[in-house]
Short mmCIF file of C-alpha atoms and ligand atoms in Angstrom, two decimals:
data_model
loop_
_atom_site.label_atom_id
_atom_site.label_comp_id
_atom_site.label_asym_id
_atom_site.label_seq_id
_atom_site.Cartn_x
_atom_site.Cartn_y
_atom_site.Cartn_z
CA MET R 1 116.45 96.67 114.28
CA ASP R 2 115.62 100.30 114.85
CA ALA R 3 118.42 102.70 114.03
CA VAL R 4 118.73 106.53 113.85
CA ILE R 5 121.33 107.58 111.15
CA ALA R 6 122.58 111.20 111.13
CA VAL R 7 123.29 112.30 107.45
CA LEU R 8 125.61 115.07 106.68
CA PRO R 9 125.99 115.54 102.95
CA GLY R 10 128.32 118.55 103.14
CA ASP R 11 129.67 120.21 100.02
CA GLY R 12 130.47 119.62 96.35
CA ILE R 13 129.72 115.95 95.29
CA GLY R 14 128.81 115.17 99.00
CA PRO R 15 125.04 115.56 98.56
CA GLU R 16 125.14 113.63 95.24
CA VAL R 17 126.92 110.50 96.70
CA THR R 18 125.38 110.69 100.10
CA HIS R 19 121.84 110.58 98.51
CA CYS R 20 122.87 107.25 96.77
CA ALA R 21 124.18 105.69 100.02
CA ARG R 22 121.17 106.76 101.92
CA ASN R 23 118.93 105.11 99.19
CA VAL R 24 120.97 101.88 99.52
CA LEU R 25 120.45 101.88 103.36
CA SER R 26 116.63 102.36 102.78
CA ALA R 27 116.67 99.46 100.40
CA ILE R 28 118.53 97.26 102.93
CA ALA R 29 115.96 98.42 105.70
CA GLU R 30 113.16 97.25 103.41
CA LYS R 31 114.77 94.07 102.31
CA TYR R 32 115.91 92.92 105.81
CA GLN R 33 112.87 94.53 107.75
CA HIS R 34 114.75 97.08 109.71
CA ASN R 35 113.52 100.53 110.60
CA PHE R 36 116.09 103.20 109.86
CA SER R 37 115.24 106.75 110.35
CA PHE R 38 117.51 109.54 108.74
CA ARG R 39 118.04 113.00 110.09
CA GLU R 40 119.88 115.47 107.85
CA GLU R 41 122.11 118.28 109.06
CA LEU R 42 124.64 120.84 107.84
CA ILE R 43 128.42 120.59 107.81
CA GLY R 44 131.23 122.36 106.07
CA GLY R 45 130.98 125.23 103.69
CA VAL R 46 127.08 125.05 103.41
CA ALA R 47 126.87 125.20 107.19
CA MET R 48 129.21 128.25 107.19
CA GLU R 49 126.93 129.96 104.73
CA ALA R 50 123.88 129.20 106.82
CA SER R 51 125.32 129.95 110.30
CA GLY R 52 128.98 131.11 110.10
CA GLU R 53 129.99 127.72 111.78
CA PRO R 54 131.43 124.65 109.94
CA LEU R 55 129.83 122.40 112.51
CA PRO R 56 126.80 123.99 114.18
CA ALA R 57 125.67 122.86 117.58
CA ALA R 58 122.41 121.34 116.05
CA THR R 59 124.69 119.15 113.84
CA ILE R 60 126.70 118.02 116.95
CA ASP R 61 123.61 117.23 118.94
CA CYS R 62 122.13 115.28 116.08
CA CYS R 63 125.14 113.15 115.58
CA LYS R 64 125.59 112.51 119.19
CA SER R 65 121.92 111.33 119.48
CA SER R 66 122.14 109.01 116.54
CA ASP R 67 123.40 105.48 116.18
CA ALA R 68 125.78 106.44 113.40
CA VAL R 69 126.84 109.20 111.13
CA LEU R 70 127.02 109.10 107.32
CA LEU R 71 129.06 111.95 105.94
CA GLY R 72 129.57 113.09 102.32
CA ALA R 73 132.57 115.67 102.06
CA VAL R 74 133.41 119.24 102.97
CA GLY R 75 135.30 121.93 101.25
CA GLY R 76 135.52 123.91 98.06
CA SER R 77 137.28 126.81 96.41
CA LYS R 78 134.74 129.29 97.62
CA TRP R 79 136.00 128.65 101.32
CA SER R 80 139.73 127.71 100.56
CA ASP R 81 141.52 130.88 101.40
CA PRO R 82 144.31 129.53 103.60
CA ASN R 83 144.32 132.61 105.62
CA ALA R 84 140.61 132.34 106.60
CA LYS R 85 139.94 131.85 110.35
CA VAL R 86 137.00 129.57 109.67
CA ARG R 87 137.32 126.78 107.12
CA PRO R 88 134.94 123.84 106.31
CA GLU R 89 137.64 121.12 107.19
CA GLN R 90 137.61 122.47 110.80
CA GLY R 91 134.02 121.18 111.09
CA LEU R 92 135.22 117.51 110.16
CA LEU R 93 138.15 117.66 112.64
CA LYS R 94 135.70 118.90 115.39
CA LEU R 95 133.17 116.27 114.64
CA ARG R 96 135.87 113.41 114.92
CA SER R 97 136.92 114.86 118.28
CA GLU R 98 133.17 115.41 119.47
CA LEU R 99 132.36 111.77 118.52
CA GLU R 100 135.67 110.46 120.16
CA VAL R 101 136.51 108.31 117.17
CA TYR R 102 140.21 107.39 117.29
CA ALA R 103 140.55 104.59 114.67
CA ASN R 104 140.20 105.30 111.14
CA LEU R 105 139.58 102.20 109.06
CA ARG R 106 140.27 102.26 105.37
CA PRO R 107 139.78 99.01 103.51
CA VAL R 108 141.43 98.66 100.03
CA LYS R 109 139.94 96.10 97.92
CA ILE R 110 140.76 95.78 94.19
CA TYR R 111 138.03 94.44 91.97
CA ASP R 112 139.69 92.28 89.21
CA GLU R 113 137.66 94.16 86.42
CA LEU R 114 139.23 97.49 87.59
CA ALA R 115 142.80 96.49 87.79
CA GLY R 116 143.31 98.38 84.40
CA THR R 117 142.34 101.59 85.95
CA SER R 118 145.20 101.52 88.52
CA PRO R 119 148.65 103.13 87.58
CA LEU R 120 150.15 99.86 88.95
CA LYS R 121 150.66 96.72 86.82
CA ALA R 122 147.53 94.44 87.03
CA ASP R 123 149.55 91.49 87.98
CA VAL R 124 150.79 93.24 91.22
CA LEU R 125 147.22 93.90 91.98
CA VAL R 126 145.86 90.27 92.00
CA GLY R 127 144.34 89.45 95.24
CA VAL R 128 144.82 92.88 96.97
CA ASP R 129 142.46 93.07 100.07
CA MET R 130 143.95 95.06 102.90
CA LEU R 131 142.52 97.14 105.88
CA ILE R 132 144.62 100.20 107.03
CA VAL R 133 143.85 101.31 110.48
CA ARG R 134 145.18 104.83 111.20
CA GLU R 135 145.36 106.45 114.72
CA LEU R 136 143.26 109.46 114.38
CA THR R 137 143.37 111.68 117.38
CA GLY R 138 146.97 111.85 118.52
CA GLY R 139 150.55 112.53 117.19
CA ILE R 140 152.08 115.44 115.36
CA TYR R 141 148.78 116.89 114.07
CA PHE R 142 147.51 117.54 117.64
CA GLY R 143 150.75 118.56 119.35
CA GLU R 144 151.88 122.08 120.36
CA LYS R 145 152.92 124.24 117.34
CA THR R 146 155.45 127.16 117.39
CA ARG R 147 156.45 129.63 114.91
CA ASP R 148 158.65 132.68 114.82
CA ALA R 149 160.30 134.55 111.91
CA THR R 150 162.91 131.87 111.25
CA SER R 151 161.83 128.70 112.78
CA ALA R 152 158.70 126.50 113.38
CA SER R 153 158.02 123.16 115.35
CA ASP R 154 155.23 120.70 115.67
CA LEU R 155 155.27 118.54 118.70
CA CYS R 156 154.66 114.68 118.28
CA THR R 157 153.38 112.90 121.45
CA TYR R 158 151.82 109.45 121.99
CA HIS R 159 150.71 107.88 125.25
CA THR R 160 150.58 104.16 125.94
CA HIS R 161 146.92 104.03 126.21
CA GLU R 162 146.49 105.72 122.75
CA ILE R 163 148.63 103.11 121.10
CA GLU R 164 147.01 100.24 123.02
CA ARG R 165 143.52 101.11 122.03
CA VAL R 166 144.10 101.58 118.27
CA VAL R 167 146.30 98.42 117.99
CA ARG R 168 143.78 96.45 119.83
CA VAL R 169 141.00 97.59 117.25
CA ALA R 170 143.48 96.51 114.50
CA ALA R 171 144.38 93.22 116.05
CA LYS R 172 140.76 92.35 116.61
CA LEU R 173 139.91 93.14 112.96
CA ALA R 174 143.00 90.96 111.88
CA GLY R 175 141.49 88.19 113.93
CA ALA R 176 138.41 88.09 111.88
CA ARG R 177 140.26 88.35 108.68
CA ARG R 178 143.57 86.56 107.49
CA LYS R 179 145.09 87.01 111.01
CA LYS R 180 148.07 89.07 109.95
CA LEU R 181 148.99 92.51 111.41
CA CYS R 182 151.56 94.83 110.07
CA SER R 183 152.59 97.70 112.42
CA ILE R 184 154.27 100.61 110.76
CA ASP R 185 156.62 103.05 112.55
CA LYS R 186 159.89 104.84 112.35
CA ALA R 187 161.55 103.20 115.42
CA ASN R 188 165.12 103.74 114.08
CA VAL R 189 164.79 107.55 114.51
CA LEU R 190 161.61 108.61 116.61
CA GLU R 191 161.05 108.20 120.29
CA THR R 192 157.30 108.08 119.78
CA SER R 193 157.86 105.20 117.35
CA ARG R 194 159.99 103.39 119.82
CA LEU R 195 157.23 103.53 122.30
CA TRP R 196 154.70 102.55 119.54
CA ARG R 197 156.81 99.46 118.86
CA ASP R 198 157.21 98.44 122.53
CA VAL R 199 153.56 98.79 123.32
CA THR R 200 152.62 96.92 120.12
CA ASP R 201 154.94 93.95 120.79
CA ARG R 202 153.82 93.72 124.32
CA LEU R 203 150.14 93.89 123.73
CA MET R 204 150.26 91.36 120.65
CA GLN R 205 152.27 88.90 122.87
CA GLN R 206 149.92 89.29 125.74
CA GLU R 207 146.51 89.46 124.00
CA PHE R 208 146.69 88.46 120.38
CA ALA R 209 149.45 85.53 120.26
CA ASP R 210 147.46 83.94 117.37
CA ILE R 211 148.02 86.97 115.18
CA GLU R 212 151.06 86.98 112.92
CA LEU R 213 152.83 90.41 113.66
CA GLU R 214 155.08 92.03 111.12
CA THR R 215 156.85 95.40 111.80
CA LEU R 216 157.96 97.73 109.00
CA LEU R 217 159.61 101.11 108.93
CA VAL R 218 157.47 103.67 107.38
CA ASP R 219 159.80 104.29 104.49
CA ALA R 220 160.04 100.64 103.75
CA ALA R 221 156.25 100.21 104.04
CA ALA R 222 155.79 102.98 101.41
CA MET R 223 157.73 100.73 98.93
CA HIS R 224 156.17 97.35 100.10
CA LEU R 225 152.74 98.72 99.58
CA LEU R 226 153.45 99.22 95.91
CA SER R 227 155.75 96.09 95.39
CA ARG R 228 153.86 93.42 97.28
CA PRO R 229 150.40 94.87 98.20
CA ALA R 230 148.52 91.60 98.19
CA ASP R 231 150.74 90.28 101.12
CA PHE R 232 149.08 92.73 103.48
CA ASP R 233 145.97 91.98 105.70
CA VAL R 234 145.63 94.57 108.38
CA LEU R 235 148.01 97.53 108.77
CA VAL R 236 148.22 99.81 111.89
CA THR R 237 150.02 103.03 112.09
CA GLU R 238 150.16 106.48 113.82
CA ASN R 239 148.40 109.53 112.60
CA MET R 240 150.64 111.17 110.00
CA PHE R 241 152.14 107.95 108.60
CA GLY R 242 148.55 106.65 108.13
CA ASP R 243 147.48 109.89 106.50
CA ILE R 244 150.19 109.62 103.76
CA LEU R 245 149.99 105.81 103.45
CA THR R 246 146.33 105.52 103.01
CA ASP R 247 146.48 108.09 100.12
CA GLU R 248 149.21 105.95 98.56
CA ALA R 249 147.18 102.84 99.03
CA SER R 250 144.19 104.39 97.46
CA MET R 251 146.01 104.51 94.13
CA LEU R 252 146.03 100.80 94.13
CA ALA R 253 142.33 100.99 93.42
CA GLY R 254 142.74 103.32 90.64
CA SER R 255 140.16 106.02 91.88
CA LEU R 256 139.37 107.71 95.10
CA GLY R 257 135.69 107.17 94.11
CA MET R 258 135.86 103.45 95.09
CA LEU R 259 137.28 103.77 98.73
CA PRO R 260 135.32 104.02 101.89
CA SER R 261 136.13 104.76 105.48
CA ALA R 262 135.03 104.24 108.99
CA SER R 263 136.16 106.17 112.17
CA ILE R 264 135.29 104.31 115.28
CA GLY R 265 136.05 104.72 119.08
CA ASP R 266 134.85 102.80 122.19
CA SER R 267 131.23 103.35 121.55
CA THR R 268 129.39 101.68 118.58
CA ARG R 269 128.50 105.04 117.15
CA GLY R 270 130.94 105.64 114.24
CA LEU R 271 131.51 108.18 111.41
CA TYR R 272 131.45 106.80 107.91
CA GLU R 273 132.59 108.75 104.80
CA PRO R 274 134.05 108.27 101.46
CA ILE R 275 137.90 108.99 101.51
CA HIS R 276 137.56 111.38 98.75
CA GLY R 277 136.88 115.18 99.13
CA SER R 278 134.05 117.39 97.62
CA ALA R 279 135.57 117.19 93.97
CA PRO R 280 134.63 120.66 93.06
CA ASP R 281 135.83 119.90 89.47
CA ILE R 282 132.84 117.60 88.88
CA ALA R 283 130.31 118.67 91.38
CA GLY R 284 126.83 119.26 90.16
CA GLN R 285 127.37 117.27 86.94
CA GLY R 286 125.95 113.99 88.07
CA ILE R 287 129.08 112.00 87.09
CA ALA R 288 130.69 111.29 90.52
CA ASN R 289 131.25 107.74 91.46
CA PRO R 290 128.94 106.85 94.42
CA CYS R 291 130.62 103.61 95.20
CA ALA R 292 132.82 104.95 98.03
CA ALA R 293 129.86 106.44 99.77
CA ILE R 294 127.72 103.27 99.43
CA ALA R 295 130.71 101.19 100.55
CA SER R 296 130.83 103.57 103.51
CA ALA R 297 127.21 102.73 104.27
CA ALA R 298 128.27 99.06 104.29
CA LEU R 299 130.71 99.85 106.89
CA LEU R 300 128.23 101.64 108.90
CA LEU R 301 125.94 98.55 108.77
CA ARG R 302 128.81 96.37 109.97
CA HIS R 303 130.63 98.51 112.67
CA SER R 304 127.82 100.53 114.20
CA LEU R 305 124.73 98.36 113.80
CA GLY R 306 126.32 95.01 113.85
CA LEU R 307 124.54 94.01 110.48
CA THR R 308 127.25 91.87 108.96
CA ARG R 309 124.95 90.05 106.67
CA GLU R 310 123.59 93.33 105.27
CA ALA R 311 126.92 94.91 105.03
CA ALA R 312 128.25 91.84 103.00
CA ALA R 313 125.14 92.13 100.74
CA VAL R 314 125.90 95.85 99.89
CA GLU R 315 129.56 95.08 99.22
CA ALA R 316 128.58 92.16 96.98
CA ALA R 317 126.14 94.31 95.07
CA ILE R 318 128.96 96.92 94.40
CA GLY R 319 131.08 94.07 93.12
CA ASP R 320 128.22 92.57 90.94
CA ALA R 321 127.51 96.00 89.44
CA ILE R 322 131.15 96.33 88.51
CA ALA R 323 131.27 92.89 87.09
CA ALA R 324 128.12 93.53 85.03
CA GLY R 325 130.03 96.50 83.43
CA ALA R 326 128.70 99.49 85.19
CA ARG R 327 131.49 102.23 85.07
CA THR R 328 131.38 105.92 86.15
CA ALA R 329 133.76 108.09 84.28
CA ASP R 330 136.65 107.84 86.79
CA ILE R 331 136.77 104.01 86.63
CA ALA R 332 136.28 103.69 82.82
CA THR R 333 138.88 102.63 80.26
CA PRO R 334 138.71 104.41 76.97
CA ASN R 335 136.34 101.91 75.22
CA ASP R 336 133.84 101.69 78.20
CA THR R 337 130.42 103.42 78.04
CA THR R 338 130.03 105.48 81.11
CA VAL R 339 127.03 105.82 83.46
CA SER R 340 126.02 108.65 85.66
CA THR R 341 126.02 108.76 89.51
CA GLN R 342 122.35 107.93 89.61
CA GLN R 343 122.70 105.05 87.08
CA MET R 344 125.63 103.60 88.92
CA SER R 345 123.66 103.65 92.17
CA GLU R 346 120.43 102.12 90.41
CA GLU R 347 122.59 99.21 89.10
CA ILE R 348 123.88 98.58 92.68
CA MET R 349 120.37 98.59 93.96
CA ARG R 350 119.29 96.22 91.19
CA CYS R 351 122.12 93.81 92.14
CA LEU R 352 121.11 94.06 95.80
CA ASN R 353 117.62 92.81 95.03
P1 NAD E 1 139.06 115.48 95.92
O1 NAD E 1 139.08 114.05 96.62
O2 NAD E 1 137.82 116.17 96.20
O3 NAD E 1 139.33 115.15 94.46
C1 NAD E 1 140.58 114.73 93.79
C2 NAD E 1 140.15 114.20 92.37
O4 NAD E 1 139.50 113.03 92.43
C3 NAD E 1 139.44 115.25 91.51
O5 NAD E 1 139.76 115.12 90.29
C4 NAD E 1 137.96 114.63 91.78
O6 NAD E 1 137.13 114.94 90.59
C5 NAD E 1 138.29 113.04 91.78
N1 NAD E 1 137.29 112.40 92.60
C6 NAD E 1 137.09 112.56 93.94
N2 NAD E 1 135.94 111.83 94.35
C7 NAD E 1 135.48 111.37 93.22
C8 NAD E 1 134.31 110.56 92.88
N3 NAD E 1 133.49 110.07 94.00
N4 NAD E 1 133.95 110.15 91.55
C9 NAD E 1 134.81 110.49 90.62
N5 NAD E 1 135.95 111.32 90.76
C10 NAD E 1 136.25 111.71 92.11
O7 NAD E 1 140.33 116.25 96.53
P2 NAD E 1 140.74 117.69 96.18
O8 NAD E 1 140.39 118.10 94.87
O9 NAD E 1 142.15 117.78 96.66
O10 NAD E 1 139.92 118.48 97.35
C11 NAD E 1 138.58 119.18 97.03
C12 NAD E 1 138.21 119.79 98.37
O11 NAD E 1 137.79 118.67 99.06
C13 NAD E 1 139.07 120.59 99.11
O12 NAD E 1 138.44 121.73 99.68
C14 NAD E 1 139.57 119.71 100.19
O13 NAD E 1 139.89 120.34 101.33
C15 NAD E 1 138.19 118.81 100.49
N6 NAD E 1 138.54 117.43 101.01
C16 NAD E 1 137.58 117.02 101.85
C17 NAD E 1 137.73 115.81 102.37
C18 NAD E 1 136.71 115.28 103.38
O14 NAD E 1 135.62 115.95 103.35
N7 NAD E 1 136.95 114.27 104.09
C19 NAD E 1 138.79 115.00 101.99
C20 NAD E 1 139.68 115.39 101.12
C21 NAD E 1 139.65 116.73 100.61
#
């Protein structure tokens, strides 16, 4: 297959981990005889330094004319003044809206060998393999905002079609997994959640009767994610609840450096990035964990290029490298010898071959 992949390394450890993910994609192309071409552009703080804009027009054009976008991370203390008019993170929000990606997929899989790095007890983590689907472009983050001297408000709005399309994505993914979907809302209090629940119930009955549907209130879901995480297959929820619950779920895996994400919409072109940020505290030291970025490349192969066998090979190689004992500092226990970003990536490539 021929594919054009836009690569946006961004700031901090973004370039370090994206470099590894790109190398893995090149290795896949060679092994399975595909022709991937890469086009690198600026985003975030480095783009602001070059042009004043966190998402220059050239970057948007490049992404829109590519088959998929691989992103590192944006942000850093240099650009973190909360009163600044232009911030690196604006580039990311704009990119998501330019690409019309409305479903954010965050798989959380625990490698048995890493159970000791999670703050949770190892026996609770056995068999955890969930996929959280977060609605990405609606809800309270995008509603009208007001502020005066003594009050403030943020409007939360959802439309039926916004709920239907993201629940459909989640239900289809559940159909290819363990056929269980958990929808999370706050229907005992919020009108938008009552709409979410009505639309979800109807859609699931009409189109996905073979999928088992569970409904949880968000406060209960926050507890169940920690007390019985292995019970969940696919979870779907609105924007703000998803933002909070996905960070909570990331702690099951012990390190942000292990978790990838995909943002997809109606077209096959998606945006793939690790869930972590630019980690300024370790940037430039060559010690960042590249697994999340490499696993994001696997999601790119699966969701944008339809290369499921290749995606599975990358995921298996990450698992094999971990089983063989490769540990960057963030996933090491006190007696482990640690490897650098580059060494971890080389070990994954060795397992791939
Ligand atoms: P962060 O995710 O960058 O880092 C949190 C902690 O996790 C740090 O101690 C860091 O060293 C560690 N960490 C993160 N990724 C790691 C990896 N791959 N390997 C090893 N350790 C890793 O979050 P933060 O410190 O809150 O934010 C730093 C900057 O990143 C901020 O400017 C923030 O706005 C930005 N940010 C960007 C994104 C994004 O680009 N999608 C997401 C979150 C935060």
